PDB file of C-alpha atoms in Angstrom:
ATOM      1  CA  MET A 814       0.051  -0.435  -0.345  1.00  0.00           C
ATOM      2  CA  GLU A 815       1.215   3.159  -0.972  1.00  0.00           C
ATOM      3  CA  LEU A 816       0.900   6.760   1.257  1.00  0.00           C
ATOM      4  CA  SER A 817       0.698   9.982  -0.674  1.00  0.00           C
ATOM      5  CA  LYS A 818       3.264  11.794   0.142  1.00  0.00           C
ATOM      6  CA  ASN A 819       1.318  14.403   2.737  1.00  0.00           C
ATOM      7  CA  ASP A 820       0.259  11.063   4.047  1.00  0.00           C
ATOM      8  CA  LEU A 821       3.665   9.798   4.382  1.00  0.00           C
ATOM      9  CA  PHE A 822       5.224  13.059   5.990  1.00  0.00           C
ATOM     10  CA  ASN A 823       2.195  12.717   8.427  1.00  0.00           C
ATOM     11  CA  ALA A 824       3.198   9.351   9.224  1.00  0.00           C
ATOM     12  CA  ILE A 825       7.324  10.043   9.519  1.00  0.00           C
ATOM     13  CA  LYS A 826       5.808  13.540  11.723  1.00  0.00           C
ATOM     14  CA  GLU A 827       3.824  11.220  14.210  1.00  0.00           C
ATOM     15  CA  ILE A 828       6.344   8.878  14.950  1.00  0.00           C
ATOM     16  CA  ILE A 829       8.560  11.311  16.057  1.00  0.00           C
ATOM     17  CA  ASN A 830       6.620  13.781  17.483  1.00  0.00           C
ATOM     18  CA  GLN A 831       5.660  10.352  19.952  1.00  0.00           C
ATOM     19  CA  SER A 832       9.497  10.209  20.016  1.00  0.00           C
ATOM     20  CA  ARG A 833      10.705  13.547  21.816  1.00  0.00           C
ATOM     21  CA  LEU A 834       7.536  13.656  23.697  1.00  0.00           C
ATOM     22  CA  LYS A 835       8.536   9.759  25.237  1.00  0.00           C
ATOM     23  CA  VAL A 836      12.399  11.386  25.451  1.00  0.00           C
ATOM     24  CA  PHE A 837      11.301  14.197  27.299  1.00  0.00           C
ATOM     25  CA  ARG A 838       9.482  12.400  29.600  1.00  0.00           C
ATOM     26  CA  GLU A 839      11.899  10.195  30.223  1.00  0.00           C
ATOM     27  CA  ALA A 840      14.638  12.345  31.260  1.00  0.00           C
ATOM     28  CA  ASN A 841      11.870  14.746  33.412  1.00  0.00           C
ATOM     29  CA  SER A 842      11.460  11.850  35.255  1.00  0.00           C
ATOM     30  CA  ALA A 843      15.590  11.099  35.542  1.00  0.00           C
ATOM     31  CA  LEU A 844      15.717  14.584  36.424  1.00  0.00           C
ATOM     32  CA  LEU A 845      13.044  14.717  39.440  1.00  0.00           C
ATOM     33  CA  GLU A 846      14.072  11.716  40.280  1.00  0.00           C
ATOM     34  CA  SER A 847      17.781  12.569  40.464  1.00  0.00           C
ATOM     35  CA  TYR A 848      16.707  16.411  42.213  1.00  0.00           C
ATOM     36  CA  TRP A 849      14.650  14.256  45.062  1.00  0.00           C
ATOM     37  CA  GLN A 850      18.081  12.142  46.141  1.00  0.00           C
ATOM     38  CA  ILE A 851      19.333  15.427  45.873  1.00  0.00           C
ATOM     39  CA  GLY A 852      16.825  16.890  48.664  1.00  0.00           C
ATOM     40  CA  LYS A 853      17.194  14.291  50.150  1.00  0.00           C
ATOM     41  CA  LEU A 854      20.463  14.192  50.872  1.00  0.00           C
ATOM     42  CA  ILE A 855      21.361  18.225  51.641  1.00  0.00           C
ATOM     43  CA  ILE A 856      18.070  17.690  54.656  1.00  0.00           C
ATOM     44  CA  GLU A 857      20.009  14.280  56.467  1.00  0.00           C
ATOM     45  CA  ASP A 858      23.415  16.272  56.002  1.00  0.00           C
ATOM     46  CA  GLU A 859      22.250  19.206  57.224  1.00  0.00           C
ATOM     47  CA  GLN A 860      20.095  19.369  59.742  1.00  0.00           C
ATOM     48  CA  GLN A 861      20.455  16.074  60.909  1.00  0.00           C
ATOM     49  CA  GLY A 862      16.485  15.250  61.010  1.00  0.00           C
ATOM     50  CA  LYS A 863      15.681  18.494  62.406  1.00  0.00           C
ATOM     51  CA  LEU A 864      13.428  21.124  60.610  1.00  0.00           C
ATOM     52  CA  ARG A 865      15.479  23.290  60.414  1.00  0.00           C
ATOM     53  CA  ALA A 866      19.618  23.733  60.107  1.00  0.00           C
ATOM     54  CA  ASP A 867      22.179  25.729  61.892  1.00  0.00           C
ATOM     55  CA  TYR A 868      24.885  26.185  58.891  1.00  0.00           C
ATOM     56  CA  GLY A 869      22.479  25.078  56.238  1.00  0.00           C
ATOM     57  CA  LYS A 870      23.446  27.680  54.290  1.00  0.00           C
ATOM     58  CA  ALA A 871      27.302  28.171  54.281  1.00  0.00           C
ATOM     59  CA  THR A 872      26.551  24.341  53.433  1.00  0.00           C
ATOM     60  CA  LEU A 873      24.620  25.299  50.470  1.00  0.00           C
ATOM     61  CA  LYS A 874      27.024  27.710  49.514  1.00  0.00           C
ATOM     62  CA  ASN A 875      29.775  25.043  49.303  1.00  0.00           C
ATOM     63  CA  LEU A 876      28.068  23.110  48.092  1.00  0.00           C
ATOM     64  CA  SER A 877      26.638  25.319  45.224  1.00  0.00           C
ATOM     65  CA  ASN A 878      30.143  26.448  44.200  1.00  0.00           C
ATOM     66  CA  GLN A 879      31.418  23.270  44.275  1.00  0.00           C
ATOM     67  CA  LEU A 880      28.753  21.709  41.413  1.00  0.00           C
ATOM     68  CA  THR A 881      28.170  25.070  39.501  1.00  0.00           C
ATOM     69  CA  LEU A 882      32.125  24.545  39.359  1.00  0.00           C
ATOM     70  CA  GLU A 883      31.695  20.394  37.701  1.00  0.00           C
ATOM     71  CA  PHE A 884      28.017  20.500  36.291  1.00  0.00           C
ATOM     72  CA  GLY A 885      26.875  24.547  35.403  1.00  0.00           C
ATOM     73  CA  LYS A 886      24.827  26.805  36.451  1.00  0.00           C
ATOM     74  CA  GLY A 887      21.990  24.078  37.187  1.00  0.00           C
ATOM     75  CA  PHE A 888      22.928  24.598  40.873  1.00  0.00           C
ATOM     76  CA  ASP A 889      23.832  27.304  42.130  1.00  0.00           C
ATOM     77  CA  TYR A 890      21.790  28.302  45.457  1.00  0.00           C
ATOM     78  CA  THR A 891      18.879  28.940  44.625  1.00  0.00           C
ATOM     79  CA  ASN A 892      18.058  26.447  42.386  1.00  0.00           C
ATOM     80  CA  LEU A 893      19.833  24.010  45.712  1.00  0.00           C
ATOM     81  CA  THR A 894      17.382  25.845  47.949  1.00  0.00           C
ATOM     82  CA  ASN A 895      13.755  24.619  45.155  1.00  0.00           C
ATOM     83  CA  ILE A 896      15.449  21.099  45.470  1.00  0.00           C
ATOM     84  CA  ARG A 897      16.175  21.142  49.229  1.00  0.00           C
ATOM     85  CA  LYS A 898      12.369  22.725  49.100  1.00  0.00           C
ATOM     86  CA  PHE A 899      11.598  19.838  46.182  1.00  0.00           C
ATOM     87  CA  TYR A 900      12.460  17.087  48.593  1.00  0.00           C
ATOM     88  CA  LEU A 901      10.697  18.433  52.099  1.00  0.00           C
ATOM     89  CA  ALA A 902       7.067  19.206  50.131  1.00  0.00           C
ATOM     90  CA  PHE A 903       7.689  15.665  48.476  1.00  0.00           C
ATOM     91  CA  PRO A 904       9.167  13.333  50.510  1.00  0.00           C
ATOM     92  CA  ILE A 905       7.997  10.369  49.455  1.00  0.00           C
ATOM     93  CA  LEU A 906       9.108   9.652  45.843  1.00  0.00           C
ATOM     94  CA  ASP A 907       6.386   7.139  44.723  1.00  0.00           C
ATOM     95  CA  ALA A 908       3.912   9.281  45.256  1.00  0.00           C
ATOM     96  CA  MET A 909       4.742  11.691  43.042  1.00  0.00           C
ATOM     97  CA  ARG A 910       3.059  12.603  39.735  1.00  0.00           C
ATOM     98  CA  GLN A 911       5.651  11.650  36.569  1.00  0.00           C
ATOM     99  CA  GLU A 912       3.259  13.872  34.369  1.00  0.00           C
ATOM    100  CA  LEU A 913       4.076  17.832  35.800  1.00  0.00           C
ATOM    101  CA  SER A 914       7.493  18.884  35.504  1.00  0.00           C
ATOM    102  CA  TRP A 915      10.593  19.934  38.318  1.00  0.00           C
ATOM    103  CA  THR A 916       8.516  23.351  36.757  1.00  0.00           C
ATOM    104  CA  HIS A 917       5.501  22.359  38.451  1.00  0.00           C
ATOM    105  CA  TYR A 918       7.283  20.867  41.344  1.00  0.00           C
ATOM    106  CA  ARG A 919       9.302  24.454  42.411  1.00  0.00           C
ATOM    107  CA  LEU A 920       6.394  26.392  42.009  1.00  0.00           C
ATOM    108  CA  LEU A 921       4.471  23.747  44.069  1.00  0.00           C
ATOM    109  CA  SER A 922       6.656  23.445  46.374  1.00  0.00           C
ATOM    110  CA  HIS A 923       6.800  27.098  47.710  1.00  0.00           C
ATOM    111  CA  PHE A 924       3.366  26.073  48.476  1.00  0.00           C
ATOM    112  CA  ALA A 925       3.841  23.468  50.507  1.00  0.00           C
ATOM    113  CA  ASN A 926       3.528  23.299  54.269  1.00  0.00           C
ATOM    114  CA  PRO A 927       6.580  20.093  54.997  1.00  0.00           C
ATOM    115  CA  ILE A 928       4.203  18.654  58.758  1.00  0.00           C
ATOM    116  CA  HIS A 929       1.886  17.767  56.846  1.00  0.00           C
ATOM    117  CA  SER A 930       3.001  16.697  53.381  1.00  0.00           C
ATOM    118  CA  THR A 931       2.052  13.374  52.885  1.00  0.00           C
ATOM    119  CA  PHE A 932      -1.167  14.843  52.147  1.00  0.00           C
ATOM    120  CA  HIS A 933      -1.430  17.006  48.805  1.00  0.00           C
ATOM    121  CA  PRO A 934      -4.053  19.150  47.452  1.00  0.00           C
ATOM    122  CA  ILE A 935      -2.225  21.234  45.031  1.00  0.00           C
ATOM    123  CA  PRO A 936      -2.137  19.162  42.314  1.00  0.00           C
ATOM    124  CA  TYR A 937      -4.973  17.910  42.155  1.00  0.00           C
ATOM    125  CA  THR A 938      -6.982  20.882  42.639  1.00  0.00           C
ATOM    126  CA  LEU A 939      -4.403  22.368  39.649  1.00  0.00           C
ATOM    127  CA  HIS A 940      -5.463  19.733  37.911  1.00  0.00           C
ATOM    128  CA  LEU A 941      -9.206  20.219  38.052  1.00  0.00           C
ATOM    129  CA  GLN A 942      -8.603  23.642  37.206  1.00  0.00           C
ATOM    130  CA  SER A 943      -7.188  23.023  34.281  1.00  0.00           C
ATOM    131  CA  SER A 944      -9.695  20.312  32.810  1.00  0.00           C
ATOM    132  CA  THR A 945     -12.359  21.916  33.278  1.00  0.00           C
ATOM    133  CA  SER A 946     -11.406  25.817  32.440  1.00  0.00           C
ATOM    134  CA  ASN A 947     -12.295  26.931  28.893  1.00  0.00           C
ATOM    135  CA  PRO A 948      -9.937  27.336  26.228  1.00  0.00           C
TER     136      PRO A 948
END
């Protein structure tokens, strides 16, 4: 069965788009998991189980300097602070939604209460709003 030039183009375009989407999802999932693990290590190291660390700012600044030299600006002080908040807000890795990106989680981390972090109504509320709102 021979496809028209337009059908052939559209079929190939669909394969490429699906492949790119799959790569994006897998990369996003790996990024979220690595940031979660980094946040966990930071909390365990600097806080020793407490909600706040006495020397946390110095630790994050030193760590950000080292990581930035090795890996670039993605690990500056601000991003490490966001990664730390991310872990505090979402302490259960398997409970996270893979459909949300790092940007979503970074924003949601600012609204989450670490004391009640096992219950997250915000992502569900955002999902309801986005699925019921008119374009």
